[in-house]
Amino acid sequence: MGRNGTHCLVRKEPQEYGFWQQTVSHRLVFSILLVFEDLGFAFEESMALLLLLLLVFSVVTADQDVFIGVNVGTGLSDMPSPTQVAALLKAQQIRHVRLYDADRAMLLALANTGIRVTVSVPNDELLGVGQSNATAANWVARNVVAHVPATNITTIAVGSEILTTLPNAAPVLVNALKFIHSALVASNLDNQIKVSTPHSSSIILDSFPPSQAFFNRSWDPVMIPLLKFLQSTGSYFMLNVYPYYDYMQSNGVIPLDYALFRPLPPNKEAVDANTLLHYTNVFDAVVDAAYFAMAYLNFTNTPIVVTESGWPSKGDSNEPDATVDNANTYNSNLIRHVLNSTGTPKHPGIAISTYIYELYNEDLKPGSVSEKNWGLFDASGMPIYILHLSGSGMVLANDTTNQTFCTARDGADSKMLQAALDWACGPGKVDCSPLLQGEPCYEPDNVAAHASYAFDTYYHQMAMASGTCYFNGVAAVTTSDPSHGSCIFPGSGGRNGTFINGTALAPSSNSTASNSASQSFHGVIRSPLIIGFVLWSAIFL
């Protein structure tokens, strides 16, 4: 008898399990099934247990293979000390960081934390490193060898967006990578530390549809030997992906939902006519464009790591979509997309590890207001917003405190709000009695206020699950408590304003770090992307 009182199944012959035995790994699965059967489990139970084991295994391996990291810029007038930065990273369980230099104090602060660190050769040091093997060896000795293994340095990024921001250094870029790698080989560190260089997505021409993308051919003398180097050393192609700028510069061609990873109806998905692949977000389309551009040069097995991606939480008057809600939506959806190992349409299931731009708002950055407001935290360690990450594991400041809310989107069409309100109070099974006249949430008596209460109630009834604060695009997640007077919204802590997650760190007045010259200015016009989107605009019309 089985453990649940049912009769055990007769042991199946190997051929009855079909494909399970066709490889060594399948034979292992078969052996596990037989062990479960010997323990008294029915075949169906054995399969369920096996799937559970595979799920656990996939979570463990996913933690090792795919990651979300954070860029650490230093352009703050009140930059926290390196020890405070390290404390914030540990408190937020951030296990991968990218530095724009190899600041000694920061590397010492990160020692013995286990955090995986990408250090960078700043752009202003690239020429020296690329022209002299000895200079490269000295750089590695001073900035890497002196800190490992206590500091877990796993990658060296040589420069940043060199082809587009410092083209005069492009001829020595590949030499710089080779010299750095040679120094790692001499120190027996080449197996644990990869070497690569981040690129702007603007080096990809004719980007949409992705299948026809190719790199600017004028860079072939650099790109081809670079890809050969990455392939021969088992490294990856570093790419900076900014859907915010693609959206802003498209003049309305790219829908906001497409840039923010929001769900799209099938008729709004972008279809690559050459491959029939469906694209539901800008991020995947840009990454696949890079895959196709590499394939155009006959390089098909080089993985991609996105070294910068994010969304600003504040902007100038001509940047109306640089908002806290949109930044929250983009980064939350990006994290979920990456950690779920969704992959891209061209390479489904092959996750794209990504570094969020960036840890802190940087008030010293030049340019527009948005340039200063890409951070997840302010200088004191307070979150700019609480990321909406239910179901994606413990990473960064997440919403396990229930301190996020779902409210009507500013400027939403009143008829669509009314339809969504009717659905929430009807099929959505929301108790809307507090909205009746004389009840606590009747005032203000307008559709936006009433819809906000209904949306938030439904959102919390559904445990803030992904997609439950959408309502056909008229709702948005916010960290501002909309409660007022005696009308208390679900999830409210009883006070208005942004919730603080308890990881605040006192700012330092003695920071020695300076903003690295290798940080790229994001307001660069990425015209090839926009031209491609304009040509592809019929998809969205």
Coordinates of C-alpha atoms in Angstrom, one line a residue:
M1 CA 0.0 0.0 0.0
G2 CA 1.1 3.5 -0.7
R3 CA 1.5 6.2 2.0
N4 CA -2.0 7.5 1.3
G5 CA -3.6 4.1 1.4
T6 CA -3.8 3.5 -2.4
H7 CA -2.2 0.6 -4.1
C8 CA 1.3 1.1 -5.5
L9 CA 1.6 1.0 -9.2
V10 CA 3.4 -1.9 -10.8
R11 CA 6.9 -0.8 -11.7
K12 CA 6.9 0.5 -15.2
E13 CA 9.3 -0.8 -17.8
P14 CA 11.9 1.8 -18.9
Q15 CA 10.2 2.3 -22.3
E16 CA 7.0 3.3 -20.7
Y17 CA 8.7 6.4 -19.4
G18 CA 9.5 7.4 -23.0
F19 CA 11.9 10.2 -23.4
W20 CA 13.0 10.3 -19.7
Q21 CA 15.8 7.9 -20.5
Q22 CA 17.3 9.4 -23.6
T23 CA 20.2 11.2 -22.0
V24 CA 22.3 10.8 -18.9
S25 CA 20.2 13.5 -17.2
H26 CA 17.0 11.8 -18.2
R27 CA 18.3 8.5 -16.8
L28 CA 19.0 10.3 -13.5
V29 CA 15.4 11.5 -13.5
F30 CA 14.2 8.0 -14.2
S31 CA 16.3 6.7 -11.2
I32 CA 14.7 9.3 -9.0
L33 CA 11.2 8.3 -10.0
L34 CA 12.0 4.7 -9.2
V35 CA 13.3 5.7 -5.7
F36 CA 10.0 7.6 -5.1
E37 CA 8.1 4.5 -6.2
D38 CA 10.1 2.3 -3.9
L39 CA 9.2 4.7 -1.1
G40 CA 5.5 4.0 -1.8
F41 CA 4.6 7.0 -3.9
A42 CA 2.2 6.6 -6.8
F43 CA 3.7 7.6 -10.2
E44 CA 1.6 10.8 -10.3
E45 CA 2.9 11.7 -6.8
S46 CA 6.4 10.9 -7.8
M47 CA 6.1 13.3 -10.8
A48 CA 4.8 16.0 -8.5
L49 CA 7.6 15.6 -6.1
L50 CA 10.1 15.5 -8.9
L51 CA 8.8 18.8 -10.3
L52 CA 9.0 20.3 -6.8
L53 CA 12.7 19.2 -6.6
L54 CA 13.4 20.7 -10.0
L55 CA 11.7 23.9 -9.0
V56 CA 13.9 24.1 -5.8
F57 CA 17.0 23.3 -7.9
S58 CA 16.1 25.9 -10.5
V59 CA 15.8 28.5 -7.8
V60 CA 19.2 27.6 -6.4
T61 CA 20.9 27.6 -9.8
A62 CA 19.0 30.7 -10.9
D63 CA 20.5 32.5 -7.9
Q64 CA 23.9 31.5 -9.2
D65 CA 23.4 32.2 -12.9
V66 CA 21.0 35.1 -13.2
F67 CA 21.1 38.2 -11.1
I68 CA 19.9 41.7 -10.5
G69 CA 22.7 44.1 -9.6
V70 CA 23.0 47.8 -9.0
N71 CA 25.3 50.5 -10.3
V72 CA 26.9 52.6 -7.6
G73 CA 27.5 56.2 -8.7
T74 CA 29.1 58.8 -6.5
G75 CA 27.9 62.1 -7.9
L76 CA 26.2 63.1 -4.6
S77 CA 26.9 66.3 -2.6
D78 CA 26.6 64.3 0.5
M79 CA 28.0 60.9 -0.6
P80 CA 27.7 58.2 2.1
S81 CA 30.9 56.7 3.3
P82 CA 31.9 53.4 1.7
T83 CA 31.0 51.5 5.0
Q84 CA 27.5 53.1 4.8
V85 CA 27.2 52.1 1.2
A86 CA 28.2 48.5 2.0
A87 CA 25.7 48.5 4.9
L88 CA 22.9 49.6 2.7
L89 CA 23.8 46.9 0.1
K90 CA 23.8 44.2 2.7
A91 CA 20.5 45.4 4.3
Q92 CA 18.9 45.3 0.9
Q93 CA 20.4 41.9 0.1
I94 CA 22.0 43.3 -3.1
R95 CA 24.6 40.8 -4.0
H96 CA 26.0 42.3 -7.3
V97 CA 27.3 45.8 -7.7
R98 CA 29.1 47.7 -10.5
L99 CA 31.5 50.4 -9.6
Y100 CA 32.5 53.0 -12.1
D101 CA 36.1 52.9 -10.9
A102 CA 38.1 50.8 -8.4
D103 CA 38.0 53.0 -5.4
R104 CA 40.2 51.5 -2.7
A105 CA 38.0 52.5 0.3
M106 CA 34.9 51.1 -1.4
L107 CA 36.7 47.8 -2.2
L108 CA 37.9 47.5 1.4
A109 CA 34.3 48.2 2.6
L110 CA 33.0 45.5 0.4
A111 CA 35.6 43.0 1.7
N112 CA 34.1 39.9 3.4
T113 CA 30.6 40.8 2.4
G114 CA 30.3 38.2 -0.3
I115 CA 28.9 40.8 -2.7
R116 CA 30.1 40.2 -6.2
V117 CA 31.8 43.3 -7.5
T118 CA 32.4 44.7 -11.0
V119 CA 35.2 47.2 -11.0
S120 CA 35.9 49.6 -13.9
V121 CA 38.8 51.1 -15.8
P122 CA 37.6 54.7 -16.0
N123 CA 37.5 56.2 -19.5
D124 CA 40.2 58.7 -18.6
E125 CA 42.6 55.8 -17.8
L126 CA 41.8 53.7 -20.9
L127 CA 44.4 55.2 -23.2
G128 CA 47.2 54.4 -20.8
V129 CA 46.0 50.9 -20.2
G130 CA 45.4 50.2 -23.9
Q131 CA 48.8 51.4 -24.9
S132 CA 51.0 49.7 -22.3
N133 CA 50.9 46.1 -21.1
A134 CA 52.9 47.2 -18.0
T135 CA 50.4 49.9 -17.2
A136 CA 47.6 47.4 -17.4
A137 CA 49.5 44.9 -15.2
N138 CA 50.0 47.7 -12.6
W139 CA 46.3 48.6 -12.7
V140 CA 45.3 45.0 -12.1
A141 CA 47.9 44.6 -9.3
R142 CA 46.8 47.8 -7.5
N143 CA 43.0 47.5 -8.0
V144 CA 42.3 43.8 -8.2
V145 CA 45.1 41.5 -6.9
A146 CA 45.5 43.7 -3.8
H147 CA 41.8 43.1 -2.8
V148 CA 41.0 39.5 -3.7
P149 CA 39.9 37.1 -2.4
A150 CA 38.6 39.2 0.5
T151 CA 36.6 41.4 -1.9
N152 CA 34.8 39.2 -4.4
I153 CA 35.7 40.9 -7.7
T154 CA 34.2 39.0 -10.5
T155 CA 34.3 41.3 -13.5
I156 CA 36.4 44.2 -14.9
A157 CA 34.6 46.6 -17.1
V158 CA 37.1 48.4 -19.3
G159 CA 35.8 51.8 -20.0
S160 CA 32.1 52.7 -20.6
E161 CA 30.4 53.3 -24.0
I162 CA 33.8 54.0 -25.6
L163 CA 32.7 53.8 -29.2
T164 CA 30.1 56.5 -28.7
T165 CA 31.6 58.7 -26.0
L166 CA 35.3 58.5 -26.5
P167 CA 35.8 57.3 -30.1
N168 CA 39.5 58.5 -30.2
A169 CA 40.2 55.7 -27.7
A170 CA 38.4 53.0 -29.7
P171 CA 41.6 51.8 -31.6
V172 CA 43.2 50.7 -28.3
L173 CA 40.0 49.3 -26.7
V174 CA 40.6 45.6 -27.6
N175 CA 44.3 45.9 -26.6
A176 CA 43.2 47.3 -23.2
L177 CA 40.9 44.2 -22.7
K178 CA 43.7 41.8 -23.8
F179 CA 46.3 43.5 -21.6
I180 CA 44.0 43.4 -18.5
H181 CA 43.2 39.7 -19.2
S182 CA 46.9 38.9 -19.6
A183 CA 47.5 40.4 -16.2
L184 CA 44.7 38.3 -14.7
V185 CA 46.3 35.2 -16.3
A186 CA 49.6 36.0 -14.8
S187 CA 47.9 36.3 -11.4
N188 CA 45.9 33.1 -11.9
L189 CA 42.7 35.0 -11.7
D190 CA 41.4 34.7 -15.3
N191 CA 39.1 31.8 -14.4
Q192 CA 37.2 33.8 -11.8
I193 CA 37.3 37.3 -13.3
K194 CA 35.8 38.2 -16.6
V195 CA 36.8 41.2 -18.8
S196 CA 34.4 43.1 -21.0
T197 CA 33.4 46.7 -21.9
P198 CA 29.9 48.3 -21.8
H199 CA 28.3 49.6 -25.0
S200 CA 25.5 52.0 -25.7
S201 CA 22.6 50.5 -27.6
S202 CA 23.0 53.3 -30.2
I203 CA 25.8 51.3 -31.8
I204 CA 23.1 49.0 -33.2
L205 CA 21.6 50.3 -36.5
D206 CA 18.3 49.4 -38.0
S207 CA 17.3 48.0 -34.7
F208 CA 13.6 47.3 -35.4
P209 CA 12.5 44.8 -36.2
P210 CA 15.3 43.1 -34.2
S211 CA 16.0 40.5 -36.9
Q212 CA 17.4 43.0 -39.3
A213 CA 19.7 44.8 -36.7
F214 CA 23.4 45.2 -37.3
F215 CA 26.3 47.1 -35.6
N216 CA 27.5 50.3 -37.2
R217 CA 29.8 48.8 -39.8
S218 CA 32.4 51.6 -39.3
W219 CA 33.2 49.9 -36.0
D220 CA 33.9 46.5 -37.6
P221 CA 37.7 46.9 -37.0
V222 CA 36.9 47.1 -33.3
M223 CA 33.8 45.0 -32.9
I224 CA 35.0 41.9 -34.7
P225 CA 38.2 41.4 -32.6
L226 CA 36.3 42.4 -29.5
L227 CA 33.7 39.7 -30.1
K228 CA 36.5 37.2 -30.8
F229 CA 38.1 38.1 -27.5
L230 CA 34.8 37.7 -25.6
Q231 CA 34.2 34.4 -27.2
S232 CA 37.7 33.1 -26.5
T233 CA 37.7 34.1 -22.9
G234 CA 34.1 33.0 -22.1
S235 CA 33.1 36.5 -21.3
Y236 CA 29.9 38.4 -22.2
F237 CA 28.7 41.3 -24.2
M238 CA 27.9 44.3 -22.0
L239 CA 25.0 46.5 -23.2
N240 CA 23.3 49.6 -21.7
V241 CA 19.5 49.5 -22.4
Y242 CA 17.4 52.6 -21.7
P243 CA 13.7 52.1 -22.8
Y244 CA 13.0 55.5 -21.2
Y245 CA 15.0 57.4 -23.8
D246 CA 13.7 55.2 -26.6
Y247 CA 10.2 56.0 -25.5
M248 CA 10.9 59.8 -25.0
Q249 CA 12.6 60.2 -28.4
S250 CA 9.9 58.2 -30.4
N251 CA 7.5 61.1 -30.4
G252 CA 4.6 58.9 -29.4
V253 CA 5.4 55.9 -31.7
I254 CA 6.4 53.7 -28.7
P255 CA 3.5 53.2 -26.2
L256 CA 4.3 53.9 -22.6
D257 CA 3.0 50.5 -21.6
Y258 CA 5.4 48.9 -24.1
A259 CA 8.4 50.7 -22.5
L260 CA 7.3 49.8 -18.9
F261 CA 6.7 46.0 -19.4
R262 CA 3.0 46.5 -18.8
P263 CA 0.7 43.8 -20.2
L264 CA -0.3 44.4 -23.8
P265 CA -3.3 43.1 -25.7
P266 CA -2.2 40.8 -28.5
N267 CA -3.0 43.3 -31.2
K268 CA -0.6 45.8 -29.6
E269 CA 2.4 43.4 -29.5
A270 CA 5.2 44.1 -31.9
V271 CA 5.7 41.3 -34.4
D272 CA 9.0 40.8 -36.2
A273 CA 7.8 40.0 -39.7
N274 CA 11.0 38.1 -40.5
T275 CA 10.9 35.7 -37.5
L276 CA 7.2 36.1 -36.4
L277 CA 8.6 36.6 -32.9
H278 CA 6.3 38.7 -30.7
Y279 CA 7.7 41.5 -28.6
T280 CA 5.9 42.8 -25.5
N281 CA 8.5 45.3 -24.3
V282 CA 11.3 47.6 -25.5
F283 CA 13.9 45.9 -23.3
D284 CA 13.6 42.5 -25.0
A285 CA 13.5 44.1 -28.4
V286 CA 16.8 46.0 -27.8
V287 CA 18.5 42.9 -26.3
D288 CA 17.4 40.7 -29.3
A289 CA 18.6 43.4 -31.7
A290 CA 22.1 43.0 -30.1
Y291 CA 21.9 39.2 -30.4
F292 CA 21.0 39.5 -34.1
A293 CA 23.7 42.1 -34.7
M294 CA 26.3 39.7 -33.2
A295 CA 24.9 36.9 -35.4
Y296 CA 25.3 39.1 -38.4
L297 CA 29.0 39.0 -37.7
N298 CA 28.8 35.2 -37.2
F299 CA 29.0 35.3 -33.4
T300 CA 26.1 33.4 -31.9
N301 CA 27.2 32.1 -28.6
T302 CA 28.2 35.2 -26.7
P303 CA 25.8 35.9 -23.8
I304 CA 24.6 39.4 -23.0
V305 CA 24.6 41.2 -19.6
V306 CA 22.8 44.5 -19.3
T307 CA 25.1 46.8 -17.4
E308 CA 22.7 49.7 -17.1
S309 CA 18.9 50.0 -17.2
G310 CA 16.4 52.0 -15.2
W311 CA 13.8 54.8 -15.2
P312 CA 14.0 58.3 -13.7
S313 CA 11.6 59.2 -10.9
K314 CA 11.6 62.9 -11.6
G315 CA 12.1 65.1 -14.6
D316 CA 11.8 68.5 -16.2
S317 CA 8.5 69.9 -17.4
N318 CA 9.1 68.4 -20.8
E319 CA 9.6 64.9 -19.2
P320 CA 6.1 64.2 -17.8
D321 CA 6.7 60.4 -17.7
A322 CA 9.7 60.7 -15.4
T323 CA 7.6 59.9 -12.3
V324 CA 7.9 57.8 -9.1
D325 CA 5.1 55.6 -10.3
N326 CA 6.7 54.9 -13.6
A327 CA 10.1 54.3 -12.1
N328 CA 8.6 51.9 -9.7
T329 CA 6.7 50.1 -12.4
Y330 CA 9.7 49.8 -14.7
N331 CA 12.2 48.6 -12.2
S332 CA 9.8 46.3 -10.4
N333 CA 8.8 44.7 -13.7
L334 CA 12.4 44.6 -14.9
I335 CA 13.5 42.8 -11.8
R336 CA 10.6 40.3 -12.0
H337 CA 11.3 39.8 -15.7
V338 CA 15.0 39.0 -15.1
L339 CA 14.6 36.8 -12.0
N340 CA 11.8 34.8 -13.6
S341 CA 14.3 33.8 -16.3
T342 CA 11.8 34.8 -19.0
G343 CA 14.6 35.4 -21.5
T344 CA 13.8 37.1 -24.8
P345 CA 11.7 36.0 -27.8
K346 CA 14.9 35.0 -29.6
H347 CA 16.3 33.2 -26.6
P348 CA 13.4 32.2 -24.3
G349 CA 14.5 30.9 -20.9
I350 CA 18.0 32.4 -21.2
A351 CA 17.8 35.2 -18.6
I352 CA 19.6 38.5 -19.1
S353 CA 21.3 39.5 -15.8
T354 CA 20.9 43.2 -15.4
Y355 CA 22.4 46.1 -13.3
I356 CA 19.9 48.7 -12.3
Y357 CA 20.9 52.3 -12.9
E358 CA 21.3 53.2 -10.0
L359 CA 21.7 53.0 -6.2
Y360 CA 21.5 56.7 -5.3
N361 CA 20.0 59.8 -6.8
E362 CA 23.0 61.9 -7.9
D363 CA 22.4 65.6 -7.4
L364 CA 25.8 66.6 -8.8
K365 CA 25.1 65.0 -12.2
P366 CA 25.0 67.7 -15.0
G367 CA 22.1 68.0 -17.3
S368 CA 18.3 67.8 -16.9
V369 CA 16.4 67.0 -13.7
S370 CA 15.9 63.4 -14.8
E371 CA 19.7 62.9 -14.9
K372 CA 19.8 63.4 -11.2
N373 CA 16.9 61.1 -10.3
W374 CA 17.6 57.6 -11.4
G375 CA 18.3 56.3 -7.9
L376 CA 16.5 53.8 -5.8
F377 CA 17.6 55.6 -2.6
D378 CA 18.6 59.1 -1.5
A379 CA 21.9 59.9 0.2
S380 CA 20.5 59.0 3.6
G381 CA 19.6 55.5 2.5
M382 CA 15.8 56.3 2.3
P383 CA 14.1 54.6 -0.6
I384 CA 12.7 56.9 -3.3
Y385 CA 9.9 54.3 -3.7
I386 CA 9.2 50.8 -2.4
L387 CA 9.6 48.4 -5.3
H388 CA 6.6 46.2 -6.0
L389 CA 8.2 42.8 -6.0
S390 CA 5.7 40.2 -4.6
G391 CA 6.8 36.8 -5.8
S392 CA 10.3 37.7 -6.9
G393 CA 12.1 36.9 -3.7
M394 CA 13.9 39.1 -1.2
V395 CA 15.9 41.6 -3.1
L396 CA 16.0 45.4 -2.6
A397 CA 13.3 47.4 -0.7
N398 CA 10.3 45.3 -1.5
D399 CA 6.6 45.5 -0.7
T400 CA 6.4 42.8 2.0
T401 CA 5.4 45.6 4.4
N402 CA 2.1 46.1 2.5
Q403 CA 3.0 49.7 2.1
T404 CA 2.2 50.1 -1.5
F405 CA -1.2 51.2 -2.9
C406 CA -3.1 51.0 -6.1
T407 CA -4.8 54.3 -7.2
A408 CA -6.3 55.9 -10.3
R409 CA -3.7 57.1 -12.7
D410 CA -3.5 60.9 -13.1
G411 CA -5.2 62.1 -16.2
A412 CA -7.0 58.7 -16.8
D413 CA -10.2 58.9 -18.9
S414 CA -13.2 59.2 -16.6
K415 CA -15.3 56.8 -18.6
M416 CA -12.6 54.2 -18.4
L417 CA -12.3 54.8 -14.7
Q418 CA -16.0 54.4 -14.3
A419 CA -16.0 51.1 -16.2
A420 CA -13.1 49.9 -14.1
L421 CA -14.9 51.0 -10.9
D422 CA -18.0 49.2 -11.9
W423 CA -16.0 46.0 -12.6
A424 CA -14.2 46.2 -9.2
C425 CA -17.4 46.7 -7.3
G426 CA -19.2 43.9 -9.3
P427 CA -17.2 41.0 -10.7
G428 CA -14.1 42.0 -8.8
K429 CA -16.0 41.4 -5.5
V430 CA -14.8 44.5 -3.8
D431 CA -16.8 45.7 -0.8
C432 CA -17.6 49.2 -2.0
S433 CA -20.0 50.1 0.8
P434 CA -17.5 52.7 2.2
L435 CA -18.1 54.7 -1.0
L436 CA -21.8 55.1 -0.3
Q437 CA -23.2 58.5 0.7
G438 CA -22.6 59.1 4.4
E439 CA -19.8 56.5 4.6
P440 CA -16.1 57.3 5.3
C441 CA -14.9 57.2 1.7
Y442 CA -17.8 59.0 0.0
E443 CA -15.9 62.3 -0.1
P444 CA -14.5 63.5 -2.4
D445 CA -17.4 62.4 -4.5
N446 CA -15.7 61.9 -7.8
V447 CA -14.9 58.9 -10.0
A448 CA -11.1 59.1 -9.5
A449 CA -11.3 59.1 -5.7
H450 CA -13.9 56.3 -5.6
A451 CA -12.0 54.2 -8.2
S452 CA -8.8 54.6 -6.2
Y453 CA -10.4 53.1 -3.1
A454 CA -11.9 50.2 -5.1
F455 CA -8.6 49.6 -7.0
D456 CA -6.6 49.5 -3.8
T457 CA -9.0 47.2 -2.1
Y458 CA -8.9 44.8 -5.0
Y459 CA -5.1 45.0 -5.2
H460 CA -4.7 44.0 -1.6
Q461 CA -7.4 41.3 -1.8
M462 CA -5.3 39.8 -4.5
A463 CA -2.2 40.0 -2.3
M464 CA -0.7 42.7 -4.6
A465 CA 0.0 40.1 -7.2
S466 CA 1.5 41.1 -10.5
G467 CA -1.1 42.6 -12.9
T468 CA -3.7 43.3 -10.2
C469 CA -3.1 47.0 -10.3
Y470 CA -3.7 47.6 -14.0
F471 CA -7.4 48.0 -14.8
N472 CA -6.9 48.4 -18.5
G473 CA -4.2 51.0 -17.9
V474 CA -6.1 53.5 -15.6
A475 CA -4.4 52.3 -12.4
A476 CA -0.9 52.6 -11.0
V477 CA 1.0 51.5 -8.0
T478 CA 2.2 54.2 -5.6
T479 CA 4.0 54.4 -2.3
S480 CA 2.0 57.5 -1.2
D481 CA -0.8 56.5 1.2
P482 CA -4.0 57.9 -0.3
S483 CA -5.9 57.6 3.1
H484 CA -7.6 60.7 4.2
G485 CA -9.6 61.6 7.3
S486 CA -11.6 58.5 8.4
C487 CA -11.2 56.9 5.0
I488 CA -8.4 54.4 5.6
F489 CA -7.2 52.5 2.5
P490 CA -6.2 48.8 2.7
G491 CA -2.5 48.5 3.4
S492 CA -2.3 51.8 5.2
G493 CA 0.0 52.1 8.2
G494 CA -2.2 54.9 9.4
R495 CA -0.1 57.8 8.1
N496 CA 0.4 59.5 4.8
G497 CA 3.6 59.8 2.8
T498 CA 6.2 57.5 1.6
F499 CA 6.9 54.5 3.8
I500 CA 10.5 54.1 5.1
N501 CA 11.7 50.6 5.3
G502 CA 14.0 50.9 8.2
T503 CA 17.3 50.8 6.4
A504 CA 18.1 54.5 6.6
L505 CA 21.8 55.3 7.0
A506 CA 23.2 58.6 8.3
P507 CA 24.9 60.6 5.5
S508 CA 28.6 61.1 5.7
S509 CA 30.4 64.4 5.5
N510 CA 33.8 62.9 4.8
S511 CA 33.3 61.0 1.6
T512 CA 36.4 60.9 -0.6
A513 CA 34.8 59.3 -3.6
S514 CA 34.3 61.4 -6.7
N515 CA 32.0 60.9 -9.6
S516 CA 33.7 58.8 -12.2
A517 CA 34.4 60.1 -15.7
S518 CA 33.3 56.8 -17.0
Q519 CA 29.6 57.4 -16.2
S520 CA 27.7 58.0 -19.4
F521 CA 25.4 60.9 -20.0
H522 CA 22.0 59.4 -20.7
G523 CA 20.5 62.1 -22.7
V524 CA 22.2 61.1 -25.9
I525 CA 19.9 60.9 -28.9
R526 CA 19.7 57.3 -29.9
S527 CA 18.5 58.1 -33.4
P528 CA 18.9 54.6 -35.0
L529 CA 16.5 53.1 -32.5
I530 CA 13.9 55.8 -33.0
I531 CA 14.1 55.6 -36.8
G532 CA 13.6 51.9 -36.6
F533 CA 10.6 52.4 -34.3
V534 CA 9.1 55.0 -36.7
L535 CA 9.4 52.5 -39.6
W536 CA 7.8 49.9 -37.4
S537 CA 5.0 52.2 -36.0
A538 CA 2.2 50.6 -38.0
I539 CA 2.3 47.8 -35.5
F540 CA 0.9 50.1 -32.8
L541 CA -1.6 52.0 -34.9

